[in-house]
Amino acid sequence: MSRQESRGTPKPGLTSLADPALNQETPPHLLRDPVTPAALFFVRNNGSLPLVPPEAAEDWVLEVTGRVARPLALRLGDLRARFPEVEVTAVLECAGNGRSGFAPPVPGLAWGHGAVGCARWTGVRLADVLAAAGVAADAVYVGHESPDHALGAPGQPALSRGLPIAKALAPETLLAFGMNGAPLDPLHGFPLRVVAPGFPGAAWQKWLRRILVLDREHDGAKMTGLDYRMPRHPVRPGETPDPAIFDVITDMPVKCLITEPAADFRASGPVPVAGFAWSGAIPVERVEVSGDRGASWRPATLEPGEGRWAWRRFRAVLDLPGRDEMEVMARATDRAGNAQPLAPRWNPRGYLNNAVHRVRGRAG
Ligand SMILES: Nc1nc2c(c(=O)[nH]1)N[C@H]1C(S)=C(S)[C@@H](COP(=O)(O)O)O[C@H]1N2
Ligand SMILES: [Mo]
């Protein structure tokens, strides 16, 4: 591979997926911190890794064009100087997280449970930048462009996604240059990325170079066809539904992840259970745990979390029957009463698997 086709160096301790691009997930038991350290944060790259020398970051130019009164070309240094800096703690989850749990299997990266993390993102509000450009009244969408390309096809963008204008203008949506108090890591989009809390990871465009303000839905790489789209109503497993019934994924569903005990745990006596719960637009209401495969549920305690878009830690203690095969389950419910299902809702591209997390162990 040429230098332009760098895919980056894998992070130690994470699980690499079989793919030509660099894709790594975090074993759930390593996600024990309310703020996920960058070293443990999952990586999802659709193509090459743009390498920007640290000293070139301030001269990185962001263009804002399309349906605007004043097209902008802003150096990152100017962006910082011109707009107030804000920090948002937010969960970033790939829409395909949990894809390996679908039956029949679906194409795409076979993520387990660990394509998720929660970080403190620092940047400026996308709304402030769009206000400076003067968004036209007919704008409905923003499209985002970056220099990464499909591996083996330098002319073909790896990913160019966007946001409905309401989300682009929402106060939580950032153009971020910092993660957990440090500059973004190259793998996470250095020097500038989109942060769209509550939206799927794909909407968090990395290495952001250009914002197109549009009077229609963006049609960039991986915005069309069935990419990052869900059928509007349930489909039969294995079915190939009419593409017309699919919509672009916006809000992520309610979900939780057990970080303790770890997979293949050994237990005798009461088992401490802990993890994190999160959701998109509708806040998390409660988390319950079960030690009897869902026959009975008991409430877990739920900590506040670091603001509206952060995940919240839950804890409980379960008395498990002292069997050879033990199973711990956790289920989150949002304020609208949406609870995680026991089995994933099958869809042809394997998105939004928010089935309850089960961790198996044994007496010993
Ligand atoms: N330019 C660009 N941005 C991108 C991607 C990409 O391949 N290229 N992958 C997206 C996807 S699918 C996800 S899930 C998140 C992952 O962010 P992370 O690698 O920082 O964890 O980045 C998104 N932003
Ligand atoms: Mo993703």
mmCIF file of C-alpha atoms and ligand atoms in Angstrom:
data_model
loop_
_atom_site.group_PDB
_atom_site.id
_atom_site.type_symbol
_atom_site.label_atom_id
_atom_site.label_comp_id
_atom_site.label_asym_id
_atom_site.label_seq_id
_atom_site.Cartn_x
_atom_site.Cartn_y
_atom_site.Cartn_z
ATOM 1 C CA MET A 1 0.000 0.000 0.000
ATOM 2 C CA SER A 2 1.273 3.470 -0.870
ATOM 3 C CA ARG A 3 1.736 6.154 1.753
ATOM 4 C CA GLN A 4 -1.462 7.834 0.555
ATOM 5 C CA GLU A 5 -3.187 4.552 1.364
ATOM 6 C CA SER A 6 -2.112 4.415 4.981
ATOM 7 C CA ARG A 7 -4.697 2.610 7.057
ATOM 8 C CA GLY A 8 -3.120 3.450 10.416
ATOM 9 C CA THR A 9 -1.693 1.393 13.252
ATOM 10 C CA PRO A 10 -4.121 -0.762 15.246
ATOM 11 C CA LYS A 11 -4.563 0.103 18.932
ATOM 12 C CA PRO A 12 -3.302 -2.595 21.289
ATOM 13 C CA GLY A 13 -5.961 -4.413 23.341
ATOM 14 C CA LEU A 14 -8.827 -3.777 20.909
ATOM 15 C CA THR A 15 -10.339 -6.419 18.629
ATOM 16 C CA SER A 16 -9.549 -5.913 14.935
ATOM 17 C CA LEU A 17 -12.222 -6.778 12.406
ATOM 18 C CA ALA A 18 -11.471 -8.603 9.175
ATOM 19 C CA ASP A 19 -11.487 -5.691 6.718
ATOM 20 C CA PRO A 20 -8.930 -3.964 4.468
ATOM 21 C CA ALA A 21 -9.539 -0.663 6.335
ATOM 22 C CA LEU A 22 -8.726 -0.243 10.032
ATOM 23 C CA ASN A 23 -11.723 -1.218 12.145
ATOM 24 C CA GLN A 24 -11.441 -2.118 15.820
ATOM 25 C CA GLU A 25 -13.911 -2.622 18.631
ATOM 26 C CA THR A 26 -13.504 -2.505 22.402
ATOM 27 C CA PRO A 27 -14.097 -5.633 24.491
ATOM 28 C CA PRO A 28 -17.043 -4.531 26.720
ATOM 29 C CA HIS A 29 -15.212 -5.236 29.996
ATOM 30 C CA LEU A 30 -12.663 -2.546 29.014
ATOM 31 C CA LEU A 31 -15.421 0.092 28.755
ATOM 32 C CA ARG A 32 -15.529 0.552 32.508
ATOM 33 C CA ASP A 33 -14.929 4.326 32.610
ATOM 34 C CA PRO A 34 -17.670 6.985 32.297
ATOM 35 C CA VAL A 35 -15.365 8.712 29.793
ATOM 36 C CA THR A 36 -13.716 6.228 27.427
ATOM 37 C CA PRO A 37 -9.978 6.889 27.065
ATOM 38 C CA ALA A 38 -8.945 7.514 23.435
ATOM 39 C CA ALA A 39 -6.612 4.505 23.633
ATOM 40 C CA LEU A 40 -9.648 2.252 24.178
ATOM 41 C CA PHE A 41 -12.090 3.988 21.818
ATOM 42 C CA PHE A 42 -13.366 1.889 18.898
ATOM 43 C CA VAL A 43 -12.277 2.846 15.372
ATOM 44 C CA ARG A 44 -14.430 2.738 12.249
ATOM 45 C CA ASN A 45 -12.759 3.699 8.982
ATOM 46 C CA ASN A 46 -14.456 3.131 5.642
ATOM 47 C CA GLY A 47 -11.244 3.691 3.693
ATOM 48 C CA SER A 48 -7.814 5.277 3.874
ATOM 49 C CA LEU A 49 -6.493 7.212 6.865
ATOM 50 C CA PRO A 50 -5.726 10.870 6.015
ATOM 51 C CA LEU A 51 -2.491 11.795 7.765
ATOM 52 C CA VAL A 52 -2.292 15.457 8.719
ATOM 53 C CA PRO A 53 0.998 16.560 10.318
ATOM 54 C CA PRO A 54 0.299 18.146 13.734
ATOM 55 C CA GLU A 55 1.939 21.401 12.662
ATOM 56 C CA ALA A 56 -0.420 21.647 9.664
ATOM 57 C CA ALA A 57 -3.594 21.471 11.779
ATOM 58 C CA GLU A 58 -4.119 25.219 12.274
ATOM 59 C CA ASP A 59 -3.910 25.694 8.483
ATOM 60 C CA TRP A 60 -6.482 22.986 7.766
ATOM 61 C CA VAL A 61 -9.152 24.777 5.726
ATOM 62 C CA LEU A 62 -12.853 24.133 6.223
ATOM 63 C CA GLU A 63 -15.109 25.296 3.400
ATOM 64 C CA VAL A 64 -18.797 26.095 3.836
ATOM 65 C CA THR A 65 -20.635 26.396 0.539
ATOM 66 C CA GLY A 66 -23.941 25.752 -1.242
ATOM 67 C CA ARG A 67 -27.194 27.355 -0.063
ATOM 68 C CA VAL A 68 -25.493 30.099 1.970
ATOM 69 C CA ALA A 69 -25.327 33.895 1.662
ATOM 70 C CA ARG A 70 -21.562 34.051 2.384
ATOM 71 C CA PRO A 71 -19.458 31.005 1.417
ATOM 72 C CA LEU A 72 -16.634 30.543 3.921
ATOM 73 C CA ALA A 73 -13.108 29.174 3.803
ATOM 74 C CA LEU A 74 -11.932 29.082 7.407
ATOM 75 C CA ARG A 75 -8.553 27.976 8.716
ATOM 76 C CA LEU A 76 -8.895 25.836 11.826
ATOM 77 C CA GLY A 77 -7.001 28.587 13.685
ATOM 78 C CA ASP A 78 -9.657 31.121 12.554
ATOM 79 C CA LEU A 79 -12.476 28.774 13.502
ATOM 80 C CA ARG A 80 -11.126 28.577 17.046
ATOM 81 C CA ALA A 81 -10.588 32.332 17.268
ATOM 82 C CA ARG A 82 -13.956 33.294 15.833
ATOM 83 C CA PHE A 83 -16.439 31.026 17.624
ATOM 84 C CA PRO A 84 -16.945 30.166 21.301
ATOM 85 C CA GLU A 85 -15.480 26.847 22.411
ATOM 86 C CA VAL A 86 -17.927 24.330 23.855
ATOM 87 C CA GLU A 87 -17.571 20.849 25.311
ATOM 88 C CA VAL A 88 -20.145 18.061 25.089
ATOM 89 C CA THR A 89 -19.789 14.617 26.648
ATOM 90 C CA ALA A 90 -21.467 12.256 24.215
ATOM 91 C CA VAL A 91 -21.777 8.615 23.248
ATOM 92 C CA LEU A 92 -20.557 7.684 19.780
ATOM 93 C CA GLU A 93 -21.985 4.400 18.530
ATOM 94 C CA CYS A 94 -21.719 2.835 15.077
ATOM 95 C CA ALA A 95 -25.165 2.106 13.572
ATOM 96 C CA GLY A 96 -23.837 -1.391 12.805
ATOM 97 C CA ASN A 97 -22.781 -2.133 16.394
ATOM 98 C CA GLY A 98 -24.083 -5.624 17.254
ATOM 99 C CA ARG A 99 -24.412 -6.652 13.594
ATOM 100 C CA SER A 100 -22.976 -10.130 14.296
ATOM 101 C CA GLY A 101 -26.131 -10.831 16.355
ATOM 102 C CA PHE A 102 -28.505 -10.950 13.367
ATOM 103 C CA ALA A 103 -29.874 -14.226 12.024
ATOM 104 C CA PRO A 104 -29.864 -14.858 9.141
ATOM 105 C CA PRO A 105 -26.514 -13.048 8.918
ATOM 106 C CA VAL A 106 -26.272 -9.766 7.028
ATOM 107 C CA PRO A 107 -23.418 -8.252 4.988
ATOM 108 C CA GLY A 108 -21.206 -5.589 6.578
ATOM 109 C CA LEU A 109 -18.635 -5.425 9.364
ATOM 110 C CA ALA A 110 -19.433 -8.146 11.919
ATOM 111 C CA TRP A 111 -19.297 -5.997 15.051
ATOM 112 C CA GLY A 112 -19.827 -7.578 18.455
ATOM 113 C CA HIS A 113 -20.999 -5.183 21.181
ATOM 114 C CA GLY A 114 -18.023 -2.843 21.349
ATOM 115 C CA ALA A 115 -18.440 -0.294 18.531
ATOM 116 C CA VAL A 116 -19.393 2.306 21.129
ATOM 117 C CA GLY A 117 -17.708 4.714 23.522
ATOM 118 C CA CYS A 118 -18.335 7.975 25.369
ATOM 119 C CA ALA A 119 -15.945 10.925 25.208
ATOM 120 C CA ARG A 120 -15.678 14.634 26.014
ATOM 121 C CA TRP A 121 -15.712 16.438 22.675
ATOM 122 C CA THR A 122 -14.437 20.017 22.393
ATOM 123 C CA GLY A 123 -15.133 22.298 19.466
ATOM 124 C CA VAL A 124 -17.434 24.988 18.157
ATOM 125 C CA ARG A 125 -21.136 24.775 17.427
ATOM 126 C CA LEU A 126 -21.907 23.898 13.816
ATOM 127 C CA ALA A 127 -24.886 26.294 14.219
ATOM 128 C CA ASP A 128 -22.497 29.205 14.896
ATOM 129 C CA VAL A 129 -20.488 28.454 11.752
ATOM 130 C CA LEU A 130 -23.657 28.092 9.668
ATOM 131 C CA ALA A 131 -24.968 31.403 11.053
ATOM 132 C CA ALA A 132 -21.749 33.101 9.931
ATOM 133 C CA ALA A 133 -22.302 31.690 6.445
ATOM 134 C CA GLY A 134 -25.985 32.681 6.415
ATOM 135 C CA VAL A 135 -28.065 29.597 5.668
ATOM 136 C CA ALA A 136 -30.686 30.078 2.924
ATOM 137 C CA ALA A 137 -34.359 29.626 3.849
ATOM 138 C CA ASP A 138 -34.669 26.592 1.542
ATOM 139 C CA ALA A 139 -31.818 24.624 3.184
ATOM 140 C CA VAL A 140 -32.921 21.185 4.435
ATOM 141 C CA TYR A 141 -29.659 19.248 4.768
ATOM 142 C CA VAL A 142 -25.901 19.596 5.122
ATOM 143 C CA GLY A 143 -23.485 17.264 3.315
ATOM 144 C CA HIS A 144 -19.973 16.641 4.645
ATOM 145 C CA GLU A 145 -16.797 15.895 2.664
ATOM 146 C CA SER A 146 -13.420 14.531 3.711
ATOM 147 C CA PRO A 147 -10.212 13.478 1.948
ATOM 148 C CA ASP A 148 -10.304 9.784 2.895
ATOM 149 C CA HIS A 149 -10.912 7.520 -0.070
ATOM 150 C CA ALA A 150 -12.005 3.954 -0.726
ATOM 151 C CA LEU A 151 -8.968 1.649 -0.481
ATOM 152 C CA GLY A 152 -7.583 1.011 -3.947
ATOM 153 C CA ALA A 153 -9.679 3.826 -5.446
ATOM 154 C CA PRO A 154 -8.026 7.180 -4.693
ATOM 155 C CA GLY A 155 -10.687 9.147 -6.618
ATOM 156 C CA GLN A 156 -13.604 7.676 -4.718
ATOM 157 C CA PRO A 157 -14.566 9.264 -1.373
ATOM 158 C CA ALA A 158 -14.774 6.690 1.443
ATOM 159 C CA LEU A 159 -17.759 8.343 3.083
ATOM 160 C CA SER A 160 -19.639 11.592 2.626
ATOM 161 C CA ARG A 161 -22.612 11.802 4.915
ATOM 162 C CA GLY A 162 -24.568 14.678 6.374
ATOM 163 C CA LEU A 163 -27.283 15.890 8.718
ATOM 164 C CA PRO A 164 -30.837 17.181 8.440
ATOM 165 C CA ILE A 165 -30.647 20.961 8.901
ATOM 166 C CA ALA A 166 -32.447 20.807 12.284
ATOM 167 C CA LYS A 167 -29.709 18.551 13.699
ATOM 168 C CA ALA A 168 -26.981 20.681 12.077
ATOM 169 C CA LEU A 169 -28.433 23.711 13.907
ATOM 170 C CA ALA A 170 -29.018 21.905 17.225
ATOM 171 C CA PRO A 171 -26.898 23.216 20.138
ATOM 172 C CA GLU A 172 -25.289 19.802 20.817
ATOM 173 C CA THR A 173 -23.904 19.417 17.283
ATOM 174 C CA LEU A 174 -20.232 20.405 17.107
ATOM 175 C CA LEU A 175 -17.303 20.711 14.804
ATOM 176 C CA ALA A 176 -14.809 19.185 17.218
ATOM 177 C CA PHE A 177 -11.042 19.451 17.377
ATOM 178 C CA GLY A 178 -10.608 17.949 20.855
ATOM 179 C CA MET A 179 -11.341 14.605 22.491
ATOM 180 C CA ASN A 180 -10.929 14.086 26.243
ATOM 181 C CA GLY A 181 -8.874 17.265 26.615
ATOM 182 C CA ALA A 182 -6.360 16.416 23.866
ATOM 183 C CA PRO A 183 -6.349 17.128 20.124
ATOM 184 C CA LEU A 184 -8.277 14.482 18.178
ATOM 185 C CA ASP A 185 -6.272 11.377 17.430
ATOM 186 C CA PRO A 186 -5.586 10.863 13.675
ATOM 187 C CA LEU A 187 -7.759 7.725 13.828
ATOM 188 C CA HIS A 188 -10.651 9.791 15.203
ATOM 189 C CA GLY A 189 -10.558 12.505 12.559
ATOM 190 C CA PHE A 190 -7.668 14.881 13.395
ATOM 191 C CA PRO A 191 -7.824 17.797 12.995
ATOM 192 C CA LEU A 192 -11.623 18.312 12.711
ATOM 193 C CA ARG A 193 -14.725 16.130 12.884
ATOM 194 C CA VAL A 194 -18.480 16.359 13.286
ATOM 195 C CA VAL A 195 -19.985 15.454 16.661
ATOM 196 C CA ALA A 196 -23.715 14.687 16.337
ATOM 197 C CA PRO A 197 -24.838 13.367 19.748
ATOM 198 C CA GLY A 198 -27.677 10.850 19.558
ATOM 199 C CA PHE A 199 -27.123 10.280 15.820
ATOM 200 C CA PRO A 200 -25.358 7.187 14.405
ATOM 201 C CA GLY A 201 -21.549 7.251 14.246
ATOM 202 C CA ALA A 202 -21.678 7.499 10.458
ATOM 203 C CA ALA A 203 -23.034 11.047 10.858
ATOM 204 C CA TRP A 204 -19.902 12.012 12.829
ATOM 205 C CA GLN A 205 -17.824 12.845 9.726
ATOM 206 C CA LYS A 206 -14.064 12.701 10.420
ATOM 207 C CA TRP A 207 -11.331 14.829 8.754
ATOM 208 C CA LEU A 208 -14.032 17.341 7.799
ATOM 209 C CA ARG A 209 -12.985 19.597 4.926
ATOM 210 C CA ARG A 210 -16.186 20.824 3.321
ATOM 211 C CA ILE A 211 -19.790 21.481 4.353
ATOM 212 C CA LEU A 212 -22.367 21.698 1.564
ATOM 213 C CA VAL A 213 -25.644 23.363 2.537
ATOM 214 C CA LEU A 214 -28.330 21.711 0.418
ATOM 215 C CA ASP A 215 -31.993 22.124 -0.525
ATOM 216 C CA ARG A 216 -32.407 18.310 -0.650
ATOM 217 C CA GLU A 217 -31.094 15.242 1.196
ATOM 218 C CA HIS A 218 -27.353 14.813 0.645
ATOM 219 C CA ASP A 219 -26.426 12.043 -1.832
ATOM 220 C CA GLY A 220 -22.704 11.562 -1.033
ATOM 221 C CA ALA A 221 -20.849 8.262 -0.597
ATOM 222 C CA LYS A 222 -22.826 5.875 1.651
ATOM 223 C CA MET A 223 -25.871 8.165 1.846
ATOM 224 C CA THR A 224 -27.853 6.367 -0.850
ATOM 225 C CA GLY A 225 -29.168 2.851 -1.558
ATOM 226 C CA LEU A 226 -29.663 0.944 1.686
ATOM 227 C CA ASP A 227 -26.563 2.404 3.386
ATOM 228 C CA TYR A 228 -27.360 3.546 6.947
ATOM 229 C CA ARG A 229 -31.069 3.189 6.267
ATOM 230 C CA MET A 230 -33.753 1.288 8.133
ATOM 231 C CA PRO A 231 -37.076 -0.032 6.858
ATOM 232 C CA ARG A 232 -39.973 2.057 8.155
ATOM 233 C CA HIS A 233 -41.827 -1.049 9.373
ATOM 234 C CA PRO A 234 -40.673 -4.524 10.505
ATOM 235 C CA VAL A 235 -39.519 -6.902 7.760
ATOM 236 C CA ARG A 236 -39.289 -10.699 7.796
ATOM 237 C CA PRO A 237 -35.785 -12.022 8.512
ATOM 238 C CA GLY A 238 -34.096 -12.746 5.188
ATOM 239 C CA GLU A 239 -36.558 -10.626 3.201
ATOM 240 C CA THR A 240 -35.330 -8.137 0.569
ATOM 241 C CA PRO A 241 -37.773 -5.263 1.014
ATOM 242 C CA ASP A 242 -38.559 -2.470 -1.462
ATOM 243 C CA PRO A 243 -35.879 0.269 -1.108
ATOM 244 C CA ALA A 244 -38.721 2.822 -1.070
ATOM 245 C CA ILE A 245 -39.648 1.823 2.502
ATOM 246 C CA PHE A 246 -36.207 2.830 3.875
ATOM 247 C CA ASP A 247 -35.279 6.090 5.644
ATOM 248 C CA VAL A 248 -31.884 7.458 6.650
ATOM 249 C CA ILE A 249 -31.161 6.579 10.287
ATOM 250 C CA THR A 250 -31.335 9.615 12.541
ATOM 251 C CA ASP A 251 -31.847 9.024 16.280
ATOM 252 C CA MET A 252 -30.234 5.989 17.873
ATOM 253 C CA PRO A 253 -32.438 3.695 19.985
ATOM 254 C CA VAL A 254 -32.211 3.113 23.753
ATOM 255 C CA LYS A 255 -29.542 0.603 24.725
ATOM 256 C CA CYS A 256 -27.248 -0.564 27.494
ATOM 257 C CA LEU A 257 -24.034 -2.522 27.743
ATOM 258 C CA ILE A 258 -22.840 -4.768 30.571
ATOM 259 C CA THR A 259 -19.189 -4.025 31.357
ATOM 260 C CA GLU A 260 -19.070 -6.169 34.507
ATOM 261 C CA PRO A 261 -18.979 -9.136 34.800
ATOM 262 C CA ALA A 262 -16.830 -9.896 31.760
ATOM 263 C CA ALA A 263 -17.750 -12.622 29.264
ATOM 264 C CA ASP A 264 -17.031 -16.164 30.566
ATOM 265 C CA PHE A 265 -17.086 -14.980 34.186
ATOM 266 C CA ARG A 266 -16.845 -17.334 37.165
ATOM 267 C CA ALA A 267 -19.064 -16.552 40.126
ATOM 268 C CA SER A 268 -20.061 -17.886 43.487
ATOM 269 C CA GLY A 269 -22.569 -15.941 45.548
ATOM 270 C CA PRO A 270 -24.084 -12.568 44.594
ATOM 271 C CA VAL A 271 -22.734 -11.151 41.304
ATOM 272 C CA PRO A 272 -22.137 -7.384 40.969
ATOM 273 C CA VAL A 273 -23.442 -6.171 37.609
ATOM 274 C CA ALA A 274 -22.492 -2.794 36.106
ATOM 275 C CA GLY A 275 -22.512 -1.056 32.779
ATOM 276 C CA PHE A 276 -23.744 1.972 30.869
ATOM 277 C CA ALA A 277 -27.067 3.009 29.313
ATOM 278 C CA TRP A 278 -27.655 5.590 26.580
ATOM 279 C CA SER A 279 -30.148 6.635 23.889
ATOM 280 C CA GLY A 280 -30.748 9.191 21.131
ATOM 281 C CA ALA A 281 -33.332 11.960 21.389
ATOM 282 C CA ILE A 282 -35.463 10.313 24.084
ATOM 283 C CA PRO A 283 -33.627 10.127 27.432
ATOM 284 C CA VAL A 284 -33.046 6.850 29.296
ATOM 285 C CA GLU A 285 -35.624 6.246 32.022
ATOM 286 C CA ARG A 286 -34.485 3.031 33.733
ATOM 287 C CA VAL A 287 -32.354 -0.099 33.545
ATOM 288 C CA GLU A 288 -33.309 -3.547 34.815
ATOM 289 C CA VAL A 289 -31.253 -6.695 35.161
ATOM 290 C CA SER A 290 -32.156 -10.368 35.037
ATOM 291 C CA GLY A 291 -30.322 -13.486 36.142
ATOM 292 C CA ASP A 292 -32.993 -15.946 34.971
ATOM 293 C CA ARG A 293 -32.975 -15.374 31.200
ATOM 294 C CA GLY A 294 -35.598 -12.642 31.374
ATOM 295 C CA ALA A 295 -38.227 -14.467 33.492
ATOM 296 C CA SER A 296 -37.916 -11.761 36.150
ATOM 297 C CA TRP A 297 -36.301 -8.313 36.177
ATOM 298 C CA ARG A 298 -35.109 -6.138 39.000
ATOM 299 C CA PRO A 299 -34.240 -2.435 38.888
ATOM 300 C CA ALA A 300 -30.626 -1.319 38.693
ATOM 301 C CA THR A 301 -29.511 1.997 40.170
ATOM 302 C CA LEU A 302 -28.813 4.591 37.498
ATOM 303 C CA GLU A 303 -26.226 7.358 37.999
ATOM 304 C CA PRO A 304 -26.863 10.815 36.474
ATOM 305 C CA GLY A 305 -24.097 10.803 33.850
ATOM 306 C CA GLU A 306 -22.107 13.760 32.521
ATOM 307 C CA GLY A 307 -24.881 15.729 30.835
ATOM 308 C CA ARG A 308 -27.711 14.933 28.452
ATOM 309 C CA TRP A 309 -25.692 13.036 25.791
ATOM 310 C CA ALA A 310 -23.352 11.021 28.003
ATOM 311 C CA TRP A 311 -24.028 7.437 28.946
ATOM 312 C CA ARG A 312 -25.169 6.686 32.506
ATOM 313 C CA ARG A 313 -23.702 4.044 34.719
ATOM 314 C CA PHE A 314 -26.041 1.394 36.139
ATOM 315 C CA ARG A 315 -25.344 -1.026 38.952
ATOM 316 C CA ALA A 316 -27.090 -3.978 40.553
ATOM 317 C CA VAL A 317 -26.287 -7.160 42.433
ATOM 318 C CA LEU A 318 -27.784 -10.427 41.167
ATOM 319 C CA ASP A 319 -28.237 -13.663 43.057
ATOM 320 C CA LEU A 320 -27.680 -16.207 40.320
ATOM 321 C CA PRO A 321 -28.737 -19.821 40.629
ATOM 322 C CA GLY A 322 -25.432 -21.655 41.204
ATOM 323 C CA ARG A 323 -25.593 -23.449 37.863
ATOM 324 C CA ASP A 324 -22.926 -24.406 35.415
ATOM 325 C CA GLU A 325 -24.394 -22.013 32.872
ATOM 326 C CA MET A 326 -25.122 -18.532 34.195
ATOM 327 C CA GLU A 327 -26.402 -15.555 32.255
ATOM 328 C CA VAL A 328 -26.649 -11.900 33.198
ATOM 329 C CA MET A 329 -28.960 -9.655 31.164
ATOM 330 C CA ALA A 330 -29.578 -5.889 31.220
ATOM 331 C CA ARG A 331 -32.404 -3.946 29.603
ATOM 332 C CA ALA A 332 -32.823 -0.175 29.313
ATOM 333 C CA THR A 333 -36.105 1.679 28.736
ATOM 334 C CA ASP A 334 -36.457 5.271 27.544
ATOM 335 C CA ARG A 335 -38.876 7.955 28.743
ATOM 336 C CA ALA A 336 -41.340 7.142 25.952
ATOM 337 C CA GLY A 337 -41.524 3.552 27.223
ATOM 338 C CA ASN A 338 -39.387 2.017 24.451
ATOM 339 C CA ALA A 339 -37.600 -0.977 25.991
ATOM 340 C CA GLN A 340 -34.772 -2.979 24.471
ATOM 341 C CA PRO A 341 -36.185 -6.102 22.785
ATOM 342 C CA LEU A 342 -35.010 -9.622 23.685
ATOM 343 C CA ALA A 343 -34.179 -10.366 20.036
ATOM 344 C CA PRO A 344 -32.877 -7.882 17.457
ATOM 345 C CA ARG A 345 -35.251 -6.424 14.877
ATOM 346 C CA TRP A 346 -33.845 -7.938 11.713
ATOM 347 C CA ASN A 347 -33.094 -5.636 8.768
ATOM 348 C CA PRO A 348 -31.123 -6.364 5.583
ATOM 349 C CA ARG A 349 -28.019 -4.315 6.439
ATOM 350 C CA GLY A 350 -27.874 -5.123 10.131
ATOM 351 C CA TYR A 351 -28.335 -1.741 11.790
ATOM 352 C CA LEU A 352 -29.564 -0.700 15.238
ATOM 353 C CA ASN A 353 -29.289 -4.019 17.057
ATOM 354 C CA ASN A 354 -30.390 -2.908 20.509
ATOM 355 C CA ALA A 355 -31.388 -6.353 21.779
ATOM 356 C CA VAL A 356 -30.663 -6.862 25.487
ATOM 357 C CA HIS A 357 -27.024 -7.606 26.229
ATOM 358 C CA ARG A 358 -26.397 -11.073 27.694
ATOM 359 C CA VAL A 359 -23.157 -12.051 29.404
ATOM 360 C CA ARG A 360 -22.567 -15.727 30.091
ATOM 361 C CA GLY A 361 -20.521 -17.322 32.839
ATOM 362 C CA ARG A 362 -20.474 -20.301 35.172
ATOM 363 C CA ALA A 363 -20.355 -21.238 38.822
ATOM 364 C CA GLY A 364 -16.883 -21.551 40.244
HETATM 365 N N1 LIG B 1 -14.380 10.745 6.854
HETATM 366 C C1 LIG B 1 -14.910 9.707 7.518
HETATM 367 N N2 LIG B 1 -15.673 9.926 8.603
HETATM 368 C C2 LIG B 1 -16.203 8.890 9.282
HETATM 369 C C3 LIG B 1 -16.008 7.555 8.859
HETATM 370 C C4 LIG B 1 -15.179 7.350 7.728
HETATM 371 O O1 LIG B 1 -14.921 6.223 7.299
HETATM 372 N N3 LIG B 1 -14.648 8.443 7.081
HETATM 373 N N4 LIG B 1 -16.647 6.535 9.529
HETATM 374 C C5 LIG B 1 -17.879 6.910 10.222
HETATM 375 C C6 LIG B 1 -18.444 5.831 11.015
HETATM 376 S S1 LIG B 1 -19.320 4.654 10.158
HETATM 377 C C7 LIG B 1 -18.371 5.826 12.378
HETATM 378 S S2 LIG B 1 -19.164 4.643 13.281
HETATM 379 C C8 LIG B 1 -17.575 6.838 13.105
HETATM 380 C C9 LIG B 1 -16.555 6.178 13.991
HETATM 381 O O2 LIG B 1 -15.815 7.129 14.687
HETATM 382 P P1 LIG B 1 -14.451 6.723 15.407
HETATM 383 O O3 LIG B 1 -13.613 5.957 14.413
HETATM 384 O O4 LIG B 1 -13.872 7.995 15.874
HETATM 385 O O5 LIG B 1 -14.827 5.816 16.560
HETATM 386 O O6 LIG B 1 -16.905 7.737 12.225
HETATM 387 C C10 LIG B 1 -17.651 8.119 11.102
HETATM 388 N N5 LIG B 1 -16.950 9.162 10.387
HETATM 389 MO MO MO B 2 -20.445 3.353 11.718
#
